[in-house]
mmCIF file of C-alpha atoms in Angstrom:
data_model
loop_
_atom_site.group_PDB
_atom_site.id
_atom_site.type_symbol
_atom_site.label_atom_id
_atom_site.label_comp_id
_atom_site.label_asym_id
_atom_site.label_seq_id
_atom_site.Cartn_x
_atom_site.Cartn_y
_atom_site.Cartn_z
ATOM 1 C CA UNK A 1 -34.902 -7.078 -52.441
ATOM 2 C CA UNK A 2 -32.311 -4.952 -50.497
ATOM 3 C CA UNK A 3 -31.135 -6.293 -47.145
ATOM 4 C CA UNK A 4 -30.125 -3.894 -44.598
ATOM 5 C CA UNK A 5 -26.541 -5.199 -43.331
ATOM 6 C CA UNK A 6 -27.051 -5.590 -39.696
ATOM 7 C CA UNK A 7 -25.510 -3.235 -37.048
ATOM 8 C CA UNK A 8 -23.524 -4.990 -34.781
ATOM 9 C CA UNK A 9 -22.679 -2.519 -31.658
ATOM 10 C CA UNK A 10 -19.137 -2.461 -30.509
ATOM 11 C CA UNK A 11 -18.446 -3.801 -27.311
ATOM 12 C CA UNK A 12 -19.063 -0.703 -24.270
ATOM 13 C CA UNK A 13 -15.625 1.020 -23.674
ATOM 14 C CA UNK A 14 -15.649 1.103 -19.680
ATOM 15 C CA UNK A 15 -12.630 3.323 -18.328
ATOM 16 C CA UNK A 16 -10.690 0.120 -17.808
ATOM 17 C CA UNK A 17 -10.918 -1.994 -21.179
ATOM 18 C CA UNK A 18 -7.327 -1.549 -21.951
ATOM 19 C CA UNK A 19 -5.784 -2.789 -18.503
ATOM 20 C CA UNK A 20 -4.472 -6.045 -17.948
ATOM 21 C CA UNK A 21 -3.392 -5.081 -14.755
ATOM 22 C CA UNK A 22 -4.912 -3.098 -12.045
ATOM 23 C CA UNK A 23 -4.347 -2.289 -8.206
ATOM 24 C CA UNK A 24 -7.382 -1.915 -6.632
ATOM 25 C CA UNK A 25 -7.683 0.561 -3.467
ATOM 26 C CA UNK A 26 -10.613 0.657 -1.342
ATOM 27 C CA UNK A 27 -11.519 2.578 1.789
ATOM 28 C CA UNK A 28 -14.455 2.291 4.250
ATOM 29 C CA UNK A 29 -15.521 5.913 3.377
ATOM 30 C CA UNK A 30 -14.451 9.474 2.436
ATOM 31 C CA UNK A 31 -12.723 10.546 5.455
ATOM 32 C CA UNK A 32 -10.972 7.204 6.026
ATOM 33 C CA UNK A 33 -7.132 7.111 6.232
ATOM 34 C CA UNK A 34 -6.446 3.551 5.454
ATOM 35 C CA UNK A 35 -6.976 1.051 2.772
ATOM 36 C CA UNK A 36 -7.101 -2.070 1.560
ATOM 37 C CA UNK A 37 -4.955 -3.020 -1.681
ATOM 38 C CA UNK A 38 -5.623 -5.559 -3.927
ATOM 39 C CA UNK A 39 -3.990 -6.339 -7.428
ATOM 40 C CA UNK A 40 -5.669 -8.059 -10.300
ATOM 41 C CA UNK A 41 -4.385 -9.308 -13.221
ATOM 42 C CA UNK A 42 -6.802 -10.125 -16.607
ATOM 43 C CA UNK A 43 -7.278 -13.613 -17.763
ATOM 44 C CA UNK A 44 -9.769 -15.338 -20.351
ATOM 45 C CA UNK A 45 -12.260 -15.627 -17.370
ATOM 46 C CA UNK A 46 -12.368 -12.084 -16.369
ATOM 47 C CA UNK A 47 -10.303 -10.732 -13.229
ATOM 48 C CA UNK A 48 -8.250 -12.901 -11.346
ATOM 49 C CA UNK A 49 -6.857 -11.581 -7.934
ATOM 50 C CA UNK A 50 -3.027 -11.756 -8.084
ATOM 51 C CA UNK A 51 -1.282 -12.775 -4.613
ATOM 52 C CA UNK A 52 -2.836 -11.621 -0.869
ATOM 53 C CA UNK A 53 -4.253 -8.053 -0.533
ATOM 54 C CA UNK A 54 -2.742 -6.079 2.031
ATOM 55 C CA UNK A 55 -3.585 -2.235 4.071
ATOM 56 C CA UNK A 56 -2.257 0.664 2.785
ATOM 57 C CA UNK A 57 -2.747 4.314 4.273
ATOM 58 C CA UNK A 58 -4.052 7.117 2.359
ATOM 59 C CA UNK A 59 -4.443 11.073 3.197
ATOM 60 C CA UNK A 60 -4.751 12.438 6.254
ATOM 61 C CA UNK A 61 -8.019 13.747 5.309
ATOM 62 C CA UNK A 62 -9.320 10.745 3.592
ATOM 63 C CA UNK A 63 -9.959 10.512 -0.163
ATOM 64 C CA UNK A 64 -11.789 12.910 -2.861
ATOM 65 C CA UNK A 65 -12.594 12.837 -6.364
ATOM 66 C CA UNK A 66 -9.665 13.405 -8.668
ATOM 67 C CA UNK A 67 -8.506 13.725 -12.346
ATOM 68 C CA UNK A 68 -7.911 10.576 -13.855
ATOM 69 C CA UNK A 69 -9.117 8.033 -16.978
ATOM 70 C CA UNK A 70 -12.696 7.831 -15.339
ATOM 71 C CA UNK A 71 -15.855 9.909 -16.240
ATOM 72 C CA UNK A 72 -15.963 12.833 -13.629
ATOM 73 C CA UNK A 73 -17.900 12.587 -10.868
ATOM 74 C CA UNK A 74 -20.018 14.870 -8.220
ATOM 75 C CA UNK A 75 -21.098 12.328 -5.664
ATOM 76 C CA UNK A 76 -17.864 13.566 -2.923
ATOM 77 C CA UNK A 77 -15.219 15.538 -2.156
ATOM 78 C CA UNK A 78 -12.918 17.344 -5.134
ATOM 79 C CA UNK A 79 -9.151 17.208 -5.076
ATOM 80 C CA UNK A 80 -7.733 20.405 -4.400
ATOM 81 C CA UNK A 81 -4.154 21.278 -3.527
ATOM 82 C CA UNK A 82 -3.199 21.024 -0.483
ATOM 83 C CA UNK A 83 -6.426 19.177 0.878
ATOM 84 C CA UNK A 84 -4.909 16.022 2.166
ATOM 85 C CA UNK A 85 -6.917 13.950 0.437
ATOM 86 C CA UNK A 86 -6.157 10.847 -1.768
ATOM 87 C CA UNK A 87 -7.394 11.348 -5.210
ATOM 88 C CA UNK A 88 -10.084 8.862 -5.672
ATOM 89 C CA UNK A 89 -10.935 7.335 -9.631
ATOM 90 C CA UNK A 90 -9.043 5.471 -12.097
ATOM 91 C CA UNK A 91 -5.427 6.580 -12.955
ATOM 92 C CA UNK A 92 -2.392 5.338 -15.259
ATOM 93 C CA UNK A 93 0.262 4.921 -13.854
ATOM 94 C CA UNK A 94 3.455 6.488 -14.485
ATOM 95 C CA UNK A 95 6.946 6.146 -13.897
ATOM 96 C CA UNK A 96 8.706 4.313 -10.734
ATOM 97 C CA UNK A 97 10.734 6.379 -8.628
ATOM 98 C CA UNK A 98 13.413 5.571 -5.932
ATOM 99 C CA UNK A 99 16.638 6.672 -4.378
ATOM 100 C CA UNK A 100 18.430 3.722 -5.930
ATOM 101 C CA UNK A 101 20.517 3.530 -9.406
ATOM 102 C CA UNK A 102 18.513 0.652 -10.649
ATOM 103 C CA UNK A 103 15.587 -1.035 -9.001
ATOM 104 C CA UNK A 104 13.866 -4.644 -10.330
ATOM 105 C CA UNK A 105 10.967 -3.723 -12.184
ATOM 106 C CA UNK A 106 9.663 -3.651 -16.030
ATOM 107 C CA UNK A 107 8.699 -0.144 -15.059
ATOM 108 C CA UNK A 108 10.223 3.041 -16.349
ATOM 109 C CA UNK A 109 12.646 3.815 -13.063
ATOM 110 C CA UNK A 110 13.587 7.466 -12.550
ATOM 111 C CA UNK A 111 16.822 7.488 -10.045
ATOM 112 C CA UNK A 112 15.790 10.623 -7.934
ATOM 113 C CA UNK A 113 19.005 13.122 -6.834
ATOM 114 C CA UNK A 114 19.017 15.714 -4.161
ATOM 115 C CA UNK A 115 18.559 18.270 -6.906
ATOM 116 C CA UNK A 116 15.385 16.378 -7.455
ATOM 117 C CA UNK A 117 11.842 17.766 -6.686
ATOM 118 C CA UNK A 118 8.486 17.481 -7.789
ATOM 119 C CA UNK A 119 6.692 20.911 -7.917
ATOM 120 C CA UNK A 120 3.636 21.148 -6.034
ATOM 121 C CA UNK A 121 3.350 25.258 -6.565
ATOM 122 C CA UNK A 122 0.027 25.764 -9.003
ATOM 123 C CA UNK A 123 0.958 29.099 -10.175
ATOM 124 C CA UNK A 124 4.353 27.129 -11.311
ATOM 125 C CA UNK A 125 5.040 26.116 -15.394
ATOM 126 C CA UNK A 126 6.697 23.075 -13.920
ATOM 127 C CA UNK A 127 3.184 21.967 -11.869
ATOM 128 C CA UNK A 128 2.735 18.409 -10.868
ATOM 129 C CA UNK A 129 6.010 17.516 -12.691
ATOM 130 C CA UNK A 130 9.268 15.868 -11.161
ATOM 131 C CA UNK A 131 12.487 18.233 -11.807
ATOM 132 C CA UNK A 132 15.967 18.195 -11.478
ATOM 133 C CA UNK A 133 17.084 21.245 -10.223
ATOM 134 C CA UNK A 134 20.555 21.138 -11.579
ATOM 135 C CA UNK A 135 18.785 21.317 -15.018
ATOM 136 C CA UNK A 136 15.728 24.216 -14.526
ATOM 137 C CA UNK A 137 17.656 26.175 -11.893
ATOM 138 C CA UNK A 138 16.994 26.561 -8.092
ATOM 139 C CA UNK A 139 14.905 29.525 -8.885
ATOM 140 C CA UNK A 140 12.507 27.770 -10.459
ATOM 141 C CA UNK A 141 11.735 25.093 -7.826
ATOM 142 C CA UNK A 142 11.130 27.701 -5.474
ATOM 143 C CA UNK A 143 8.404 27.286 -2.778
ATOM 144 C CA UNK A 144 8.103 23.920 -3.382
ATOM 145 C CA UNK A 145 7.658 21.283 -0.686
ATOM 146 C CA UNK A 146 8.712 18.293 -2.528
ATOM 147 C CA UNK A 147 11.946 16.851 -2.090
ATOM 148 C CA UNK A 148 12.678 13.759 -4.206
ATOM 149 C CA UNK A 149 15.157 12.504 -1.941
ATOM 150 C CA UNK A 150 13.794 12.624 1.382
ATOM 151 C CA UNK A 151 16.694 11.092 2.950
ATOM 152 C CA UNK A 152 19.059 13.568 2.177
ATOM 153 C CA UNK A 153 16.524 16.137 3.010
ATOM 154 C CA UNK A 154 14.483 14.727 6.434
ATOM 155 C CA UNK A 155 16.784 12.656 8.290
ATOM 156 C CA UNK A 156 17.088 9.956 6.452
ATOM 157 C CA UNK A 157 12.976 9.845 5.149
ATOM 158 C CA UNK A 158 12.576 6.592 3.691
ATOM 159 C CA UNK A 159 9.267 7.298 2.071
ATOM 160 C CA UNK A 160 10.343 8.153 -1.351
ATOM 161 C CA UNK A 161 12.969 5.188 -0.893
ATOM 162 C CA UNK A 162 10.952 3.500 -3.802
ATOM 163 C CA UNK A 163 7.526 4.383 -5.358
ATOM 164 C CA UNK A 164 5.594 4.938 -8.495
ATOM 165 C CA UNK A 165 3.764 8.191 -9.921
ATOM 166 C CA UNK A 166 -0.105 7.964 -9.882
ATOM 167 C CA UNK A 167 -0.932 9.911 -12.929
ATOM 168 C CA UNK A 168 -3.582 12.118 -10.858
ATOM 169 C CA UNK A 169 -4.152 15.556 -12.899
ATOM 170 C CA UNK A 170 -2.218 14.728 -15.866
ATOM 171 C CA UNK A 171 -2.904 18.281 -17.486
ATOM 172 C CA UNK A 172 -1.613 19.905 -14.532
ATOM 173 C CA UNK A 173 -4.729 22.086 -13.607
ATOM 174 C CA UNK A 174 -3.277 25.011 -11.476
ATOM 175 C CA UNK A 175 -4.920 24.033 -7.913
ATOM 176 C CA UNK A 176 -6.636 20.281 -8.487
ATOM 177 C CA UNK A 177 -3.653 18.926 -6.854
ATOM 178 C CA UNK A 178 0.124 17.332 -7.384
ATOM 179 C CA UNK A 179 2.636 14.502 -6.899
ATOM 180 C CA UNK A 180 0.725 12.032 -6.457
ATOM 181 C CA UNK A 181 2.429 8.864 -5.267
ATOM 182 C CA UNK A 182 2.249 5.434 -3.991
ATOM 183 C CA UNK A 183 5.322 5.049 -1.389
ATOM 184 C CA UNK A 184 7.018 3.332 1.486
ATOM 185 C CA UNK A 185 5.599 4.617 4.358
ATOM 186 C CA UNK A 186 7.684 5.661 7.489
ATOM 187 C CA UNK A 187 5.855 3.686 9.895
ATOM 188 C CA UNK A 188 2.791 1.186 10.070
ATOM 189 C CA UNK A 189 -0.540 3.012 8.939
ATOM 190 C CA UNK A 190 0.351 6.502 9.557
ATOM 191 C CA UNK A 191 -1.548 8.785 6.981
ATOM 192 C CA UNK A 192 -0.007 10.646 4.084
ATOM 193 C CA UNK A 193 -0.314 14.077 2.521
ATOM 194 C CA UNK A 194 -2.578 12.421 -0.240
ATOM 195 C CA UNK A 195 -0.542 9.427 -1.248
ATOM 196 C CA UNK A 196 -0.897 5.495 -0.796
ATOM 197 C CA UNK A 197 1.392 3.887 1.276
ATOM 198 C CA UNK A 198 2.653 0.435 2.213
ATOM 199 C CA UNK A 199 5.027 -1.811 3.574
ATOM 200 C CA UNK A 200 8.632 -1.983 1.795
ATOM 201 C CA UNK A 201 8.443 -5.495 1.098
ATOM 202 C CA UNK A 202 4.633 -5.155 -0.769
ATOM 203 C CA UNK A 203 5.931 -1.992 -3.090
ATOM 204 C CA UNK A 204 8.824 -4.257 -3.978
ATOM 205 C CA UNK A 205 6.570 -7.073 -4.822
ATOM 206 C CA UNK A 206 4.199 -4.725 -6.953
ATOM 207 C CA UNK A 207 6.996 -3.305 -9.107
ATOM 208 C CA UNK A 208 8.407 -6.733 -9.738
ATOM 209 C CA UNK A 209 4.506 -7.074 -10.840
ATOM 210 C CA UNK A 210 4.053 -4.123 -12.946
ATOM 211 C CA UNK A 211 4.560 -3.931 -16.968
ATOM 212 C CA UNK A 212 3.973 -1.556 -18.992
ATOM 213 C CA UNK A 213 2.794 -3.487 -21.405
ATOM 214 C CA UNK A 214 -0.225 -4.728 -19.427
ATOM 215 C CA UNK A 215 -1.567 -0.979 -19.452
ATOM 216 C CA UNK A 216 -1.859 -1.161 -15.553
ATOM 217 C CA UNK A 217 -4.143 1.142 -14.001
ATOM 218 C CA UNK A 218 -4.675 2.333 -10.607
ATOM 219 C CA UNK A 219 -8.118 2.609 -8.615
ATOM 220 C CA UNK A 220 -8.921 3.838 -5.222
ATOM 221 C CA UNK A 221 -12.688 4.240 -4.291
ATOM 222 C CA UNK A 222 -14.257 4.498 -1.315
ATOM 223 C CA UNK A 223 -16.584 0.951 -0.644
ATOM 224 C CA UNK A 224 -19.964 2.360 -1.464
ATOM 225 C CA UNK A 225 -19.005 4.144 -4.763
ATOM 226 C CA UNK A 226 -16.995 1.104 -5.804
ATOM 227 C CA UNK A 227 -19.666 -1.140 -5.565
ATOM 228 C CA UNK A 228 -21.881 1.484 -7.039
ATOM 229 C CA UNK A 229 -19.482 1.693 -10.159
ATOM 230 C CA UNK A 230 -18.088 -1.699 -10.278
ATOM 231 C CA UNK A 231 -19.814 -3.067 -13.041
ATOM 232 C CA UNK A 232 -20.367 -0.213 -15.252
ATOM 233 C CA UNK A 233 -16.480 0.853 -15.343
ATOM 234 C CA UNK A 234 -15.986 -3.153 -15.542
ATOM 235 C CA UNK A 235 -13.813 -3.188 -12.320
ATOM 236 C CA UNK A 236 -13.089 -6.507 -10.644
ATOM 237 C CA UNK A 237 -15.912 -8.286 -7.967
ATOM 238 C CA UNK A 238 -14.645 -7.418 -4.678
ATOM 239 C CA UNK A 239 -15.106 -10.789 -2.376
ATOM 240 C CA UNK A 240 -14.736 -11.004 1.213
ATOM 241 C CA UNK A 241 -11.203 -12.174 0.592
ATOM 242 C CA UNK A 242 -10.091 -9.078 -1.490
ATOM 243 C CA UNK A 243 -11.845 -6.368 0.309
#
């Protein structure tokens, strides 16, 4: 007699298997402008909640769906260019950013110059991609509203002072939306172009955090999609403390 060998079914791939790290963004609802930020780190046991969570602001027109690791969506808003909207999913994260030589962080740093910009123009080759100026010409950063060094170029700015790419459209479809970033912001709770922003002190404390090789990811869902997707994307269980 011929037994069958049994079929064992590999474990369900949700969009965050890989992560060992994750901060966790969460608004009341589409159109809000603030946030709560939470970062969890995997152990044996599941998710664990890694220090206090803390407010963050997002865009000035709330949050919408963008272009990240997670399955698309049609429930909401869609990032578009321009929109002032936070894109909303699950994102890698990419490079940290700042106006200093060398910052404290695992991270891949990128030192930004006043040649530096990151091109926000969709018809551009260079779209949703941090340049130097120096290196592709003035001609080809043309138009674009994106100065690296914010400092130099708004009065001493000290939004981009540090920061870290959210990895929002990575294929750079012309008009779903660009530079994507969480930063300092200039002052308590005011709302961003479609950013996340914080408190100096917490983006410090979240760089020290970060390491590449944890795979971190970064989610931002409004409350009622979040607890709609929690468990099938695998996403940590929100308490009362970490909401």
């Amino acid at each position: 007699m011929v037994i069958a060998p049994l079929c064992i079914a590999a474990p369900f791939a949700t969009p965050v298997h890989n992560a060992r790290q994750l901060i966790v963004v969460t608004a009341p609802g589409w159109d809000a402008t603030n946030g709560h930020l939470q970062a969890f780190e995997r152990t044996d046991g599941g998710w664990k909640a890694h220090d206090a969570g803390f407010e963050v602001s997002l865009g000035r027109s709330g949050s919408a769906w963008g272009i990240g690791v997670h399955p698309q969506q049609t429930d909401g808003p869609q990032k578009q260019e321009g929109d002032g909207r936070s894109p909303a999913g699950i994102f890698n994260i990419g490079p940290a950013f700042g106006y200093a030589e060398h910052i404290s962080s695992q991270m891949p740093y990128q030192p930004m110059l006043a040649s530096s910009y990151c091109m926000d123009v969709p018809a551009s080759p260079l779209y949703n991609q941090i340049v130097d100026a120096s290196k592709v010409g003035e001609a080809a950063v043309k138009g674009s509203t994106e100065a690296m060094r914010l400092d130099l170029h708004n009065n001493g700015d000290r939004r981009y002072r540090e920061g870290f790419v959210i990895e929002h459209n990575p294929d750079a479809a012309p008009g779903q939306g660009s530079c994507i970033f969480a930063h300092l912001w200039r002052q308590p709770g005011e709302a961003t172009a479609g950013c996340t922003a914080m408190e100096p002190e917490r983006m410090s404390a979240l760089l020290a955090w970060l390491s590449p090789q944890a795979k971190p990811l970064f989610v931002l869902l409004p409350a009622a999609q979040y607890q709609r997707l929690q468990r099938s994307w695998g996403l940590p269980q929100l308490s009362e403390t970490t909401r």
